[in-house]
GROMACS .gro file of C-alpha atoms in nm:
model
  194
    1MET     CA    1   2.704   2.119   9.374
    2SER     CA    2   2.613   2.337   9.090
    3ALA     CA    3   2.661   2.261   8.725
    4LYS     CA    4   2.890   2.548   8.687
    5HIS     CA    5   3.121   2.399   8.936
    6GLY     CA    6   3.155   2.058   8.779
    7LYS     CA    7   3.483   2.005   8.953
    8GLN     CA    8   3.517   1.937   9.311
    9GLN     CA    9   3.721   2.172   9.510
   10GLU     CA   10   4.069   2.058   9.601
   11PRO     CA   11   4.125   2.010   9.971
   12GLU     CA   12   4.332   2.275  10.143
   13ALA     CA   13   4.654   2.175  10.309
   14ASP     CA   14   4.779   2.322  10.634
   15GLY     CA   15   4.525   2.599  10.627
   16GLN     CA   16   4.685   2.775  10.334
   17HIS     CA   17   4.466   2.867  10.044
   18GLY     CA   18   4.578   2.747   9.706
   19VAL     CA   19   4.887   2.559   9.833
   20VAL     CA   20   4.843   2.193   9.789
   21GLY     CA   21   5.090   1.913   9.849
   22THR     CA   22   5.395   2.104   9.962
   23GLU     CA   23   5.478   1.838  10.215
   24SER     CA   24   5.417   1.554   9.974
   25GLY     CA   25   5.774   1.416  10.006
   26ASP     CA   26   5.925   1.605   9.707
   27THR     CA   27   6.283   1.646   9.840
   28SER     CA   28   6.437   1.777   9.518
   29THR     CA   29   6.326   2.133   9.584
   30SER     CA   30   6.340   2.154   9.959
   31THR     CA   31   6.656   2.111  10.169
   32ASP     CA   32   6.744   2.128  10.528
   33PRO     CA   33   6.843   2.486  10.627
   34ALA     CA   34   7.145   2.359  10.821
   35GLU     CA   35   7.277   2.173  10.515
   36SER     CA   36   7.215   2.476  10.299
   37LEU     CA   37   7.401   2.700  10.543
   38ALA     CA   38   7.692   2.453  10.562
   39ALA     CA   39   7.716   2.440  10.181
   40VAL     CA   40   7.714   2.819  10.152
   41THR     CA   41   7.973   2.849  10.431
   42ALA     CA   42   8.198   2.590  10.264
   43GLU     CA   43   8.167   2.773   9.930
   44ARG     CA   44   8.245   3.105  10.102
   45ASP     CA   45   8.552   2.955  10.271
   46ARG     CA   46   8.673   2.801   9.944
   47LEU     CA   47   8.631   3.134   9.763
   48ALA     CA   48   8.807   3.322  10.046
   49THR     CA   49   9.100   3.080  10.028
   50GLU     CA   50   9.113   3.112   9.650
   51LYS     CA   51   9.103   3.492   9.681
   52ALA     CA   52   9.388   3.486   9.935
   53GLU     CA   53   9.598   3.263   9.706
   54LEU     CA   54   9.534   3.490   9.406
   55HIS     CA   55   9.617   3.798   9.613
   56ASP     CA   56   9.941   3.634   9.731
   57ARG     CA   57  10.033   3.544   9.370
   58LEU     CA   58   9.960   3.901   9.263
   59LEU     CA   59  10.182   4.044   9.538
   60ARG     CA   60  10.462   3.800   9.450
   61SER     CA   61  10.436   3.890   9.081
   62GLN     CA   62  10.449   4.260   9.161
   63ALA     CA   63  10.753   4.207   9.388
   64GLU     CA   64  10.930   4.002   9.119
   65PHE     CA   65  10.856   4.273   8.864
   66GLN     CA   66  10.993   4.544   9.094
   67ASN     CA   67  11.308   4.337   9.160
   68LEU     CA   68  11.354   4.282   8.787
   69ARG     CA   69  11.313   4.652   8.718
   70ARG     CA   70  11.566   4.744   8.989
   71ARG     CA   71  11.815   4.487   8.861
   72ILE     CA   72  11.781   4.612   8.503
   73GLU     CA   73  11.826   4.974   8.615
   74LYS     CA   74  12.135   4.875   8.816
   75GLU     CA   75  12.283   4.682   8.523
   76LYS     CA   76  12.208   4.974   8.291
   77ALA     CA   77  12.381   5.218   8.528
   78GLU     CA   78  12.683   4.987   8.556
   79TRP     CA   79  12.695   4.948   8.180
   80HIS     CA   80  12.693   5.326   8.134
   81GLU     CA   81  12.952   5.368   8.408
   82TYR     CA   82  13.197   5.121   8.258
   83ALA     CA   83  13.109   5.151   7.889
   84ALA     CA   84  13.423   5.350   7.819
   85THR     CA   85  13.656   5.091   7.976
   86GLU     CA   86  13.760   4.928   7.650
   87ALA     CA   87  13.805   5.263   7.474
   88VAL     CA   88  14.028   5.388   7.756
   89ARG     CA   89  14.220   5.059   7.758
   90ALA     CA   90  14.285   5.104   7.385
   91LEU     CA   91  14.430   5.453   7.450
   92LEU     CA   92  14.678   5.338   7.718
   93PRO     CA   93  14.951   5.242   7.467
   94ILE     CA   94  14.931   5.594   7.327
   95LEU     CA   95  14.989   5.736   7.676
   96ASP     CA   96  15.285   5.497   7.714
   97ASP     CA   97  15.429   5.618   7.383
   98PHE     CA   98  15.396   5.981   7.491
   99GLU     CA   99  15.571   5.905   7.821
  100ARG     CA  100  15.861   5.729   7.641
  101ALA     CA  101  15.887   6.011   7.386
  102LEU     CA  102  15.899   6.275   7.659
  103LYS     CA  103  16.189   6.098   7.836
  104ILE     CA  104  16.411   6.145   7.531
  105GLU     CA  105  16.603   6.471   7.499
  106ALA     CA  106  16.505   6.664   7.187
  107ALA     CA  107  16.697   6.948   7.023
  108ASP     CA  108  16.380   7.145   6.953
  109LYS     CA  109  16.234   7.267   7.284
  110ASP     CA  110  15.911   7.388   7.118
  111TYR     CA  111  15.852   7.040   6.981
  112THR     CA  112  15.901   6.890   7.327
  113LYS     CA  113  15.669   7.147   7.482
  114GLY     CA  114  15.401   7.068   7.220
  115MET     CA  115  15.431   6.695   7.294
  116GLU     CA  116  15.395   6.766   7.669
  117LEU     CA  117  15.083   6.976   7.610
  118ILE     CA  118  14.922   6.706   7.395
  119TYR     CA  119  15.012   6.441   7.653
  120GLN     CA  120  14.872   6.648   7.942
  121ARG     CA  121  14.551   6.722   7.753
  122LEU     CA  122  14.496   6.356   7.668
  123LEU     CA  123  14.573   6.247   8.025
  124GLU     CA  124  14.337   6.509   8.174
  125SER     CA  125  14.057   6.407   7.938
  126LEU     CA  126  14.098   6.042   8.038
  127LYS     CA  127  14.106   6.137   8.407
  128LYS     CA  128  13.771   6.312   8.363
  129LEU     CA  129  13.633   5.983   8.230
  130GLY     CA  130  13.762   5.803   8.541
  131LEU     CA  131  14.122   5.699   8.467
  132GLU     CA  132  14.346   5.703   8.775
  133PRO     CA  133  14.724   5.643   8.754
  134ILE     CA  134  14.860   5.405   9.018
  135VAL     CA  135  15.149   5.545   9.224
  136CYS     CA  136  15.416   5.276   9.253
  137VAL     CA  137  15.772   5.395   9.324
  138GLY     CA  138  15.854   5.377   9.693
  139GLN     CA  139  15.537   5.180   9.773
  140PRO     CA  140  15.531   4.824   9.907
  141PHE     CA  141  15.485   4.563   9.635
  142ASN     CA  142  15.118   4.467   9.596
  143PRO     CA  143  15.054   4.172   9.363
  144HIS     CA  144  14.699   4.297   9.301
  145VAL     CA  145  14.817   4.618   9.131
  146HIS     CA  146  15.184   4.550   9.051
  147HIS     CA  147  15.343   4.307   8.809
  148ALA     CA  148  15.704   4.239   8.911
  149VAL     CA  149  15.920   4.201   8.601
  150GLU     CA  150  16.253   4.234   8.783
  151LYS     CA  151  16.385   4.174   9.134
  152PHE     CA  152  16.689   4.370   9.245
  153GLU     CA  153  16.901   4.283   9.549
  154THR     CA  154  16.972   4.596   9.749
  155GLY     CA  155  17.019   4.700  10.106
  156ASP     CA  156  16.920   5.061  10.031
  157ALA     CA  157  16.544   4.990  10.031
  158PRO     CA  158  16.326   4.767  10.244
  159ASP     CA  159  16.250   4.421  10.109
  160GLY     CA  160  15.947   4.423   9.878
  161THR     CA  161  15.960   4.795   9.792
  162VAL     CA  162  15.897   4.908   9.435
  163LEU     CA  163  16.219   5.067   9.307
  164GLU     CA  164  16.128   5.155   8.950
  165GLU     CA  165  15.823   5.164   8.726
  166TYR     CA  166  15.864   5.027   8.373
  167GLN     CA  167  15.504   5.072   8.265
  168ARG     CA  168  15.247   5.275   8.455
  169GLY     CA  169  14.942   5.099   8.595
  170TYR     CA  170  14.593   5.246   8.594
  171ASN     CA  171  14.260   5.211   8.770
  172PHE     CA  172  13.940   5.301   8.591
  173LYS     CA  173  13.658   5.419   8.817
  174GLY     CA  174  13.800   5.233   9.113
  175GLN     CA  175  13.872   4.904   8.932
  176LEU     CA  176  14.209   4.785   8.810
  177LEU     CA  177  14.244   4.849   8.438
  178ARG     CA  178  14.611   4.756   8.399
  179ALA     CA  179  14.872   4.644   8.652
  180ALA     CA  180  15.198   4.839   8.669
  181MET     CA  181  15.518   4.667   8.554
  182VAL     CA  182  15.774   4.729   8.825
  183LYS     CA  183  16.120   4.650   8.960
  184VAL     CA  184  16.110   4.525   9.321
  185ALA     CA  185  16.378   4.543   9.592
  186VAL     CA  186  16.490   4.215   9.746
  187ALA     CA  187  16.700   4.191  10.062
  188PRO     CA  188  17.056   4.076   9.980
  189VAL     CA  189  17.140   3.719  10.057
  190ALA     CA  190  17.403   3.693  10.331
  191ALA     CA  191  17.738   3.585  10.189
  192THR     CA  192  17.845   3.245  10.310
  193THR     CA  193  18.210   3.169  10.378
  194ASP     CA  194  18.365   2.832  10.297
   0.00000   0.00000   0.00000
């Protein structure tokens, strides 16, 4: 040994130069490849499951949002469609007053004609909004659209037929706004003899 090389050379392990003590029992840095693969596979499976759950939650959230949007649009359309219901309902007594006024004979024919024109114009405007008068006289009594205020025994009309209309009924855009007040025919009771 020379003086320059005061240190002894380290022995070589496994024929590799400069690598000493790799198999010295230090298990903290080296693991079994099968265990490592199993850990990575388990982590991959856990992440794939988590991704699938998150994707499912995202799809559900999007579907709920779409359903909410459709429901709001439907409610908005219904609100617009029936927004005028209360305004039209408030105008019905005015139509009733016009109808009663037109049934009375007036001396001035021009006045009567003017009232008829105003009535027709108001009625046509309300029809454009969706008001539909219910036809009653001669129809069978229907408790869903008729309100019977009087029953009249007669043999001239079939039992349950509307004979007279006291107050006109109306539908608004296909829904009942006001039931008609009517007089209904009732079959006469057979006279009993004592």
